[in-house]
């Protein structure tokens, strides 16, 4: 009886494995043969990450940038410290533009952290002509890490410091904060919206339509 039970269990496991395999087979996509206007760029290596405070070296950033330059005209960054302040200079070497970001978070990394991020962001603009936009924070309202008013005040600080050679200053959020906080849009030079159908439980066959739907709604709200 024990052997029969083991055999039955093995059959059930095999059937389940086969079913999941058939339902989740990879879908082949056509190869990309053009250029992308810009890509998000966080050049962490396999053994690195912000939680462990292990950051890529200049040589590692340079290597990854050389690969990105084959498919994109520019990069967007998320951090203005920890070696990422070198990205605009390295990007210029490959003819790439940069939309530079500062990882402000309400000083959760320690007192004065946000001021250091903003100062470094301004320095990146000051010393690199290929910096075409400055992002203050990433999804901080969505994650309840900062208020819209806090971000607006920080954007104003950066904007005041860059008046000599004006550059768009803005923040990036999921669509919900943009709809809920008109003051956030009023304080941004550009509405950088993350439209993520997957996280909103939108079926894959409706994803593209959802992206354009949200974009249209935002354009109507903030003409």
PDB file of N, CA and C in Angstrom, residues 126-180:
ATOM      1  N   UNK A 126      25.316  71.040 -12.671  1.00  0.00           N
ATOM      2  CA  UNK A 126      26.273  72.132 -12.824  1.00  0.00           C
ATOM      3  C   UNK A 126      27.472  71.731 -13.673  1.00  0.00           C
ATOM      4  N   UNK A 127      27.918  70.497 -13.544  1.00  0.00           N
ATOM      5  CA  UNK A 127      29.167  70.083 -14.183  1.00  0.00           C
ATOM      6  C   UNK A 127      28.972  69.216 -15.430  1.00  0.00           C
ATOM      7  N   UNK A 128      27.711  68.952 -15.798  1.00  0.00           N
ATOM      8  CA  UNK A 128      27.472  68.066 -16.937  1.00  0.00           C
ATOM      9  C   UNK A 128      26.360  68.616 -17.817  1.00  0.00           C
ATOM     10  N   UNK A 129      26.721  69.061 -19.017  1.00  0.00           N
ATOM     11  CA  UNK A 129      25.745  69.659 -19.929  1.00  0.00           C
ATOM     12  C   UNK A 129      24.754  68.635 -20.470  1.00  0.00           C
ATOM     13  N   UNK A 130      25.061  67.341 -20.346  1.00  0.00           N
ATOM     14  CA  UNK A 130      24.155  66.312 -20.861  1.00  0.00           C
ATOM     15  C   UNK A 130      23.051  65.939 -19.875  1.00  0.00           C
ATOM     16  N   UNK A 131      23.008  66.606 -18.713  1.00  0.00           N
ATOM     17  CA  UNK A 131      21.911  66.396 -17.754  1.00  0.00           C
ATOM     18  C   UNK A 131      20.721  67.234 -18.207  1.00  0.00           C
ATOM     19  N   UNK A 132      19.662  66.571 -18.647  1.00  0.00           N
ATOM     20  CA  UNK A 132      18.518  67.241 -19.270  1.00  0.00           C
ATOM     21  C   UNK A 132      17.289  67.324 -18.371  1.00  0.00           C
ATOM     22  N   UNK A 133      17.348  66.755 -17.189  1.00  0.00           N
ATOM     23  CA  UNK A 133      16.229  66.815 -16.254  1.00  0.00           C
ATOM     24  C   UNK A 133      16.673  66.361 -14.879  1.00  0.00           C
ATOM     25  N   UNK A 134      15.995  66.873 -13.834  1.00  0.00           N
ATOM     26  CA  UNK A 134      16.353  66.530 -12.463  1.00  0.00           C
ATOM     27  C   UNK A 134      15.116  65.992 -11.745  1.00  0.00           C
ATOM     28  N   UNK A 135      15.227  64.778 -11.218  1.00  0.00           N
ATOM     29  CA  UNK A 135      14.112  64.124 -10.538  1.00  0.00           C
ATOM     30  C   UNK A 135      14.344  64.138  -9.037  1.00  0.00           C
ATOM     31  N   UNK A 136      13.382  64.683  -8.311  1.00  0.00           N
ATOM     32  CA  UNK A 136      13.467  64.754  -6.856  1.00  0.00           C
ATOM     33  C   UNK A 136      12.550  63.681  -6.266  1.00  0.00           C
ATOM     34  N   UNK A 137      13.117  62.548  -5.918  1.00  0.00           N
ATOM     35  CA  UNK A 137      12.336  61.472  -5.310  1.00  0.00           C
ATOM     36  C   UNK A 137      11.651  60.567  -6.312  1.00  0.00           C
ATOM     37  N   UNK A 138      11.422  59.342  -5.870  1.00  0.00           N
ATOM     38  CA  UNK A 138      10.794  58.337  -6.717  1.00  0.00           C
ATOM     39  C   UNK A 138       9.719  57.591  -5.919  1.00  0.00           C
ATOM     40  N   UNK A 139       8.447  57.813  -6.256  1.00  0.00           N
ATOM     41  CA  UNK A 139       7.305  57.143  -5.627  1.00  0.00           C
ATOM     42  C   UNK A 139       7.287  57.309  -4.110  1.00  0.00           C
ATOM     43  N   UNK A 140       7.685  58.480  -3.634  1.00  0.00           N
ATOM     44  CA  UNK A 140       7.698  58.729  -2.201  1.00  0.00           C
ATOM     45  C   UNK A 140       6.293  58.964  -1.639  1.00  0.00           C
ATOM     46  N   UNK A 141       5.416  59.573  -2.428  1.00  0.00           N
ATOM     47  CA  UNK A 141       4.031  59.762  -1.979  1.00  0.00           C
ATOM     48  C   UNK A 141       3.286  58.433  -2.010  1.00  0.00           C
ATOM     49  N   UNK A 142       3.488  57.666  -3.058  1.00  0.00           N
ATOM     50  CA  UNK A 142       2.834  56.369  -3.190  1.00  0.00           C
ATOM     51  C   UNK A 142       3.141  55.472  -2.002  1.00  0.00           C
ATOM     52  N   UNK A 143       4.386  55.496  -1.533  1.00  0.00           N
ATOM     53  CA  UNK A 143       4.800  54.619  -0.439  1.00  0.00           C
ATOM     54  C   UNK A 143       4.643  55.276   0.932  1.00  0.00           C
ATOM     55  N   UNK A 144       4.002  56.464   0.959  1.00  0.00           N
ATOM     56  CA  UNK A 144       3.779  57.191   2.215  1.00  0.00           C
ATOM     57  C   UNK A 144       5.083  57.528   2.934  1.00  0.00           C
ATOM     58  N   UNK A 145       6.154  57.667   2.186  1.00  0.00           N
ATOM     59  CA  UNK A 145       7.444  58.015   2.777  1.00  0.00           C
ATOM     60  C   UNK A 145       7.590  59.525   2.942  1.00  0.00           C
ATOM     61  N   UNK A 146       6.964  60.300   2.037  1.00  0.00           N
ATOM     62  CA  UNK A 146       7.011  61.750   2.104  1.00  0.00           C
ATOM     63  C   UNK A 146       5.665  62.307   1.646  1.00  0.00           C
ATOM     64  N   UNK A 147       5.396  63.557   2.016  1.00  0.00           N
ATOM     65  CA  UNK A 147       4.167  64.197   1.572  1.00  0.00           C
ATOM     66  C   UNK A 147       4.413  64.960   0.275  1.00  0.00           C
ATOM     67  N   UNK A 148       3.325  65.249  -0.406  1.00  0.00           N
ATOM     68  CA  UNK A 148       3.438  66.034  -1.636  1.00  0.00           C
ATOM     69  C   UNK A 148       4.061  67.397  -1.340  1.00  0.00           C
ATOM     70  N   UNK A 149       3.675  68.020  -0.225  1.00  0.00           N
ATOM     71  CA  UNK A 149       4.209  69.341   0.132  1.00  0.00           C
ATOM     72  C   UNK A 149       5.717  69.289   0.355  1.00  0.00           C
ATOM     73  N   UNK A 150       6.202  68.213   0.970  1.00  0.00           N
ATOM     74  CA  UNK A 150       7.644  68.080   1.185  1.00  0.00           C
ATOM     75  C   UNK A 150       8.389  68.009  -0.150  1.00  0.00           C
ATOM     76  N   UNK A 151       7.848  67.245  -1.069  1.00  0.00           N
ATOM     77  CA  UNK A 151       8.492  67.106  -2.376  1.00  0.00           C
ATOM     78  C   UNK A 151       8.443  68.405  -3.162  1.00  0.00           C
ATOM     79  N   UNK A 152       7.308  69.116  -3.090  1.00  0.00           N
ATOM     80  CA  UNK A 152       7.193  70.401  -3.788  1.00  0.00           C
ATOM     81  C   UNK A 152       8.241  71.379  -3.262  1.00  0.00           C
ATOM     82  N   UNK A 153       8.440  71.405  -1.941  1.00  0.00           N
ATOM     83  CA  UNK A 153       9.440  72.301  -1.346  1.00  0.00           C
ATOM     84  C   UNK A 153      10.844  71.941  -1.819  1.00  0.00           C
ATOM     85  N   UNK A 154      11.135  70.652  -1.924  1.00  0.00           N
ATOM     86  CA  UNK A 154      12.454  70.228  -2.393  1.00  0.00           C
ATOM     87  C   UNK A 154      12.653  70.571  -3.865  1.00  0.00           C
ATOM     88  N   UNK A 155      11.606  70.382  -4.662  1.00  0.00           N
ATOM     89  CA  UNK A 155      11.715  70.735  -6.079  1.00  0.00           C
ATOM     90  C   UNK A 155      11.973  72.228  -6.253  1.00  0.00           C
ATOM     91  N   UNK A 156      11.323  73.037  -5.431  1.00  0.00           N
ATOM     92  CA  UNK A 156      11.542  74.485  -5.493  1.00  0.00           C
ATOM     93  C   UNK A 156      12.988  74.829  -5.152  1.00  0.00           C
ATOM     94  N   UNK A 157      13.531  74.140  -4.151  1.00  0.00           N
ATOM     95  CA  UNK A 157      14.924  74.371  -3.760  1.00  0.00           C
ATOM     96  C   UNK A 157      15.866  74.079  -4.930  1.00  0.00           C
ATOM     97  N   UNK A 158      15.630  72.961  -5.614  1.00  0.00           N
ATOM     98  CA  UNK A 158      16.476  72.594  -6.751  1.00  0.00           C
ATOM     99  C   UNK A 158      16.273  73.566  -7.910  1.00  0.00           C
ATOM    100  N   UNK A 159      15.032  73.947  -8.149  1.00  0.00           N
ATOM    101  CA  UNK A 159      14.724  74.872  -9.248  1.00  0.00           C
ATOM    102  C   UNK A 159      15.387  76.226  -9.016  1.00  0.00           C
ATOM    103  N   UNK A 160      15.346  76.705  -7.780  1.00  0.00           N
ATOM    104  CA  UNK A 160      15.975  77.988  -7.462  1.00  0.00           C
ATOM    105  C   UNK A 160      17.480  77.936  -7.684  1.00  0.00           C
ATOM    106  N   UNK A 161      18.072  76.754  -7.448  1.00  0.00           N
ATOM    107  CA  UNK A 161      19.527  76.620  -7.570  1.00  0.00           C
ATOM    108  C   UNK A 161      19.981  76.432  -9.007  1.00  0.00           C
ATOM    109  N   UNK A 162      19.032  76.189  -9.912  1.00  0.00           N
ATOM    110  CA  UNK A 162      19.410  75.909 -11.303  1.00  0.00           C
ATOM    111  C   UNK A 162      18.869  76.954 -12.276  1.00  0.00           C
ATOM    112  N   UNK A 163      18.544  78.127 -11.786  1.00  0.00           N
ATOM    113  CA  UNK A 163      17.952  79.152 -12.651  1.00  0.00           C
ATOM    114  C   UNK A 163      18.939  79.699 -13.680  1.00  0.00           C
ATOM    115  N   UNK A 164      20.212  79.592 -13.400  1.00  0.00           N
ATOM    116  CA  UNK A 164      21.221  80.112 -14.328  1.00  0.00           C
ATOM    117  C   UNK A 164      21.152  79.392 -15.677  1.00  0.00           C
ATOM    118  N   UNK A 165      20.871  78.121 -15.631  1.00  0.00           N
ATOM    119  CA  UNK A 165      20.687  77.321 -16.850  1.00  0.00           C
ATOM    120  C   UNK A 165      19.491  76.408 -16.609  1.00  0.00           C
ATOM    121  N   UNK A 166      18.284  76.933 -16.828  1.00  0.00           N
ATOM    122  CA  UNK A 166      17.064  76.211 -16.436  1.00  0.00           C
ATOM    123  C   UNK A 166      16.996  74.795 -16.998  1.00  0.00           C
ATOM    124  N   UNK A 167      16.495  73.894 -16.161  1.00  0.00           N
ATOM    125  CA  UNK A 167      16.342  72.497 -16.518  1.00  0.00           C
ATOM    126  C   UNK A 167      15.046  72.016 -15.861  1.00  0.00           C
ATOM    127  N   UNK A 168      14.283  71.141 -16.504  1.00  0.00           N
ATOM    128  CA  UNK A 168      13.058  70.637 -15.876  1.00  0.00           C
ATOM    129  C   UNK A 168      13.342  69.936 -14.549  1.00  0.00           C
ATOM    130  N   UNK A 169      12.567  70.302 -13.529  1.00  0.00           N
ATOM    131  CA  UNK A 169      12.684  69.693 -12.205  1.00  0.00           C
ATOM    132  C   UNK A 169      11.332  69.075 -11.865  1.00  0.00           C
ATOM    133  N   UNK A 170      11.333  67.808 -11.492  1.00  0.00           N
ATOM    134  CA  UNK A 170      10.062  67.138 -11.240  1.00  0.00           C
ATOM    135  C   UNK A 170      10.272  65.918 -10.346  1.00  0.00           C
ATOM    136  N   UNK A 171       9.187  65.249 -10.015  1.00  0.00           N
ATOM    137  CA  UNK A 171       9.254  64.001  -9.266  1.00  0.00           C
ATOM    138  C   UNK A 171       8.540  62.932 -10.066  1.00  0.00           C
ATOM    139  N   UNK A 172       8.690  61.685  -9.666  1.00  0.00           N
ATOM    140  CA  UNK A 172       8.058  60.577 -10.382  1.00  0.00           C
ATOM    141  C   UNK A 172       7.183  59.774  -9.427  1.00  0.00           C
ATOM    142  N   UNK A 173       5.980  59.456  -9.878  1.00  0.00           N
ATOM    143  CA  UNK A 173       5.023  58.724  -9.054  1.00  0.00           C
ATOM    144  C   UNK A 173       4.184  57.785  -9.912  1.00  0.00           C
ATOM    145  N   UNK A 174       3.559  56.832  -9.255  1.00  0.00           N
ATOM    146  CA  UNK A 174       2.500  56.060  -9.868  1.00  0.00           C
ATOM    147  C   UNK A 174       1.350  57.007 -10.205  1.00  0.00           C
ATOM    148  N   UNK A 175       0.395  56.576 -10.987  1.00  0.00           N
ATOM    149  CA  UNK A 175      -0.678  57.480 -11.427  1.00  0.00           C
ATOM    150  C   UNK A 175      -1.536  58.003 -10.283  1.00  0.00           C
ATOM    151  N   UNK A 176      -1.781  57.203  -9.263  1.00  0.00           N
ATOM    152  CA  UNK A 176      -2.705  57.602  -8.200  1.00  0.00           C
ATOM    153  C   UNK A 176      -2.299  58.893  -7.490  1.00  0.00           C
ATOM    154  N   UNK A 177      -1.044  59.058  -7.061  1.00  0.00           N
ATOM    155  CA  UNK A 177      -0.667  60.319  -6.416  1.00  0.00           C
ATOM    156  C   UNK A 177      -0.859  61.545  -7.304  1.00  0.00           C
ATOM    157  N   UNK A 178      -0.644  61.394  -8.615  1.00  0.00           N
ATOM    158  CA  UNK A 178      -0.835  62.535  -9.506  1.00  0.00           C
ATOM    159  C   UNK A 178      -2.305  62.964  -9.538  1.00  0.00           C
ATOM    160  N   UNK A 179      -3.198  61.991  -9.526  1.00  0.00           N
ATOM    161  CA  UNK A 179      -4.622  62.330  -9.531  1.00  0.00           C
ATOM    162  C   UNK A 179      -5.074  62.916  -8.191  1.00  0.00           C
ATOM    163  N   UNK A 180      -4.506  62.415  -7.096  1.00  0.00           N
ATOM    164  CA  UNK A 180      -4.948  62.834  -5.766  1.00  0.00           C
ATOM    165  C   UNK A 180      -4.327  64.141  -5.299  1.00  0.00           C
TER     166      UNK A 180
END
